[in-house]
Coordinates of C-alpha atoms and ligand atoms in Angstrom, one line a residue:
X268 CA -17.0 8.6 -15.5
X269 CA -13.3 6.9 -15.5
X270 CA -12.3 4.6 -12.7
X271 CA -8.9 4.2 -12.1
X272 CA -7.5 1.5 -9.4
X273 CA -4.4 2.4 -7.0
X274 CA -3.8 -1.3 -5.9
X275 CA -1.0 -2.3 -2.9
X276 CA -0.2 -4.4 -0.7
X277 CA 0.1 -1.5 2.3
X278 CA 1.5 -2.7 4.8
X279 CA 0.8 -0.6 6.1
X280 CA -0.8 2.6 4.3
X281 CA 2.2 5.4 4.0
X282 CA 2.1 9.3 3.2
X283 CA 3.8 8.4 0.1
X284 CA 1.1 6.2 -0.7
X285 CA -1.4 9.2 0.0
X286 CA 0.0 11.6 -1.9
X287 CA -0.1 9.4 -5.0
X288 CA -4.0 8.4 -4.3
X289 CA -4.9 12.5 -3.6
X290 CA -2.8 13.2 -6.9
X291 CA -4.8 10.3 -8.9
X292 CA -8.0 11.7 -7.3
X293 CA -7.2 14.7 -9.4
X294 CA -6.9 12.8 -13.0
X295 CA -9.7 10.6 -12.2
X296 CA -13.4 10.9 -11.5
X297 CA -13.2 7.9 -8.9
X298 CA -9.4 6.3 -7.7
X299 CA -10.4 2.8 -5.6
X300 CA -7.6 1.6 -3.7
X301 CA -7.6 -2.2 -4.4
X302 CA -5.9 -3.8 -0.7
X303 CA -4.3 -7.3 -2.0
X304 CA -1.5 -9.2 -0.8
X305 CA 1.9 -9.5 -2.5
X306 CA 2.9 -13.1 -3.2
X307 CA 6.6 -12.3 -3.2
X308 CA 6.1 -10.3 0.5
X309 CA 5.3 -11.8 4.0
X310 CA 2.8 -8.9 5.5
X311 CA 3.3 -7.5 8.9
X312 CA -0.5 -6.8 8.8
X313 CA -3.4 -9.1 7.9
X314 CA -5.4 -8.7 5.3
X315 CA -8.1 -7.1 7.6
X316 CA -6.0 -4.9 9.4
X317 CA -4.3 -3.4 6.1
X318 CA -7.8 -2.5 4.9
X319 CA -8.6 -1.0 8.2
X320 CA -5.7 1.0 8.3
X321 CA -6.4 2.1 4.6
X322 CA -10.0 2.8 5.0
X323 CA -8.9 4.9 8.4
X324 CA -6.4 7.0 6.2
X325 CA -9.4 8.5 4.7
X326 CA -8.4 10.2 1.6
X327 CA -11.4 12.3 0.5
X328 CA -13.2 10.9 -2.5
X329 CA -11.9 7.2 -2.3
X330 CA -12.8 4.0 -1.4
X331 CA -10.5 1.2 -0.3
X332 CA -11.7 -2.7 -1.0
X333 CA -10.3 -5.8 -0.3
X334 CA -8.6 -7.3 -3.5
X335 CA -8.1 -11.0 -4.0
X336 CA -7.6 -12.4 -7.1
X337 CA -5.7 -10.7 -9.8
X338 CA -5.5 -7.4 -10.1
X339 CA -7.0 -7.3 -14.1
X340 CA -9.8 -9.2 -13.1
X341 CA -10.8 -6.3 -10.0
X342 CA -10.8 -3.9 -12.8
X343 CA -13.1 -5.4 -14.9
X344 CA -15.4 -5.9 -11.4
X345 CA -15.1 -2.2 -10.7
X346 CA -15.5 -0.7 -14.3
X347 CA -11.6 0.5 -14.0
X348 CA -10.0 1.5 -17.3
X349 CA -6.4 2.5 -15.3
X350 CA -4.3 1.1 -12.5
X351 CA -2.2 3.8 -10.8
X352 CA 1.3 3.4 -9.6
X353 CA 3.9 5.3 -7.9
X354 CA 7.5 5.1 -8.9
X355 CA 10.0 6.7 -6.2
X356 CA 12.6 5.6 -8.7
X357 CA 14.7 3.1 -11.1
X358 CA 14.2 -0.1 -8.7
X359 CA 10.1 0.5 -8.7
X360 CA 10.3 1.4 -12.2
X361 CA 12.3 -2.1 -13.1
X362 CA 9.5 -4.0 -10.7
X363 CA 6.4 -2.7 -12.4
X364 CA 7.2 -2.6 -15.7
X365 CA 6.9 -6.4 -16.3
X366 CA 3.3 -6.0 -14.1
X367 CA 2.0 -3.6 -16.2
X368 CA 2.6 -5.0 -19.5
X369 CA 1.5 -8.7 -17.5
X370 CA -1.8 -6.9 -17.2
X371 CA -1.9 -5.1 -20.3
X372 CA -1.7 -8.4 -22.1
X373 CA -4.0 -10.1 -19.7
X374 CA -7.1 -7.7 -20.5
X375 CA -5.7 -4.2 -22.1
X376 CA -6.1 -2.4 -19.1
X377 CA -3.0 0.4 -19.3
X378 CA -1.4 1.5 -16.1
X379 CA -0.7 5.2 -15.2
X380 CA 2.5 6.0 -13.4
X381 CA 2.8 9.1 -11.1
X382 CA 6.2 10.1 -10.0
X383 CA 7.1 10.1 -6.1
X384 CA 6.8 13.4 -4.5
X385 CA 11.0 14.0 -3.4
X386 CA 9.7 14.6 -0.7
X387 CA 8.2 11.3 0.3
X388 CA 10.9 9.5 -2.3
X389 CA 12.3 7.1 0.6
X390 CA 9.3 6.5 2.6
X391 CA 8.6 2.7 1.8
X392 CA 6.4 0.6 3.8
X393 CA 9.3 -1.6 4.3
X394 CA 11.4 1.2 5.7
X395 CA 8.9 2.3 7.9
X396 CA 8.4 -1.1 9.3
X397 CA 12.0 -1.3 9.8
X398 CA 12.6 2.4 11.6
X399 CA 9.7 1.1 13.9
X400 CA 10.7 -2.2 15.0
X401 CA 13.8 -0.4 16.0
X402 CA 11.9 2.6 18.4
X403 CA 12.9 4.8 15.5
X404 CA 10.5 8.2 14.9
X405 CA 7.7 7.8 11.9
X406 CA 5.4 10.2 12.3
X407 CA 6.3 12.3 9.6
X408 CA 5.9 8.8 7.4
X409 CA 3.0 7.3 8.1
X410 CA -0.5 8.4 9.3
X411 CA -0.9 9.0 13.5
X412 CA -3.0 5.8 13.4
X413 CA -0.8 3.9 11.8
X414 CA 2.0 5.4 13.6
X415 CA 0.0 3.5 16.9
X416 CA -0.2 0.2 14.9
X417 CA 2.7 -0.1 14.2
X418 CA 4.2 0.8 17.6
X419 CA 2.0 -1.4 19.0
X420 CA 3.6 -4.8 16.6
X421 CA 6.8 -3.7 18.2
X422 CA 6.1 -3.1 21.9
X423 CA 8.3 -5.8 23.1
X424 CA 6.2 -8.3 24.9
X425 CA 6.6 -8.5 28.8
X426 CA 9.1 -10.2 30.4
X427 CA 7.4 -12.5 33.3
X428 CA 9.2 -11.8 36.9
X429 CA 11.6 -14.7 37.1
X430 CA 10.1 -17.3 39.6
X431 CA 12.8 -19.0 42.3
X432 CA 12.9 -22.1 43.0
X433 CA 12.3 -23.2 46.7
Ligands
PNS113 O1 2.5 -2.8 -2.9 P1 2.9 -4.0 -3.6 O2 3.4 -5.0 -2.7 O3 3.9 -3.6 -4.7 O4 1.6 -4.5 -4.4 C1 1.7 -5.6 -5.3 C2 0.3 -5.9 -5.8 C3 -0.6 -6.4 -4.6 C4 -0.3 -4.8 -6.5 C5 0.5 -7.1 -6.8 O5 1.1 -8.2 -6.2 C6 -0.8 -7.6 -7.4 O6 -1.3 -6.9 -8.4 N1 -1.4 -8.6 -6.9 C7 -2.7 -9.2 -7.4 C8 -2.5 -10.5 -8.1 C9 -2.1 -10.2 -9.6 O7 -2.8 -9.6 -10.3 N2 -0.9 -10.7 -9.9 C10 -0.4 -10.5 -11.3 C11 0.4 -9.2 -11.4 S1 1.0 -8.9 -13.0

């Protein structure tokens, strides 16, 4: 049986993401998506909530887990002998070629990367977040629930009546 692990920060979970996990599904007898946090990123979601929103995505045949330390050493916990990543273009490509040879080195494990649908080629997490804070439409983007999560980080709080003084 070959594990592979499709590891993110998500944040939150995207159809692009999704489409790369279902397509890894097909190469791999078990894809886990590893939930971590990105040191060079401030997340919009907690830790919790990003798994939740993962785990809610429910792609058929995968698993999403909390991911902590480094990514190599989740691999080795899990039995992994691939990471997955998606590469929408020459920017992600120039990011994650100095991670996967970082974990090549580290413990040999070889990462697998699946080009972006061009369909879903500019739907980034960061994007989306940005489209919602601004009322802008996303459910094409992102899954309904997180569609509701997110509108629900940018509901602008309410305004108390303004009180007059006496
Ligand atoms: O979706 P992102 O933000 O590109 O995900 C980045 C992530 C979480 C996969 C990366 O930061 C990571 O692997 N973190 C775990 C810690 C680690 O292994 N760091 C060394 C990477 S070479």
């Amino acid at each position: 049986m070959t594990t592979a692990v499709y590891p993110g920060s998500f944040d939150p979970i995207t159809l692009g993401h999704l489409d790369v996990a279902r397509r890894a599904r097909g190469l791999f007898d078990e894809v886990i998506l590893a939930v971590g946090a990105n040191s060079s990123k401030s997340h919009l979601f907690d830790s919790r909530q990003r798994l939740d929103l993962a785990r809610l995505a429910g792609v058929g045949g995968l698993r999403a887990e909390p991911m902590d330390g480094l990514l190599v050493d989740f691999c080795a916990e899990h039995g992994a002998a691939a990471i997955v990543k998606g590469l929408r273009g020459g920017a992600d490509f120039d990011v994650e070629q100095p991670m996967a040879l970082m974990n090549r080195h580290l413990s040999g494990v070889e990462t697998v990367f699946l080009l972006a649908d061009p369909a879903l080629a500019h739907v980034a997490s960061s994007l989306v977040k940005d489209v919602a804070r601004h009322a802008g439409r996303i459910d094409d983007l992102v899954p309904a629930h997180v569609a509701a999560a997110l509108a629900s980080r940018a509901a602008p709080a309410s305004t108390p009546a303004p009180t007059k003084e006496i």
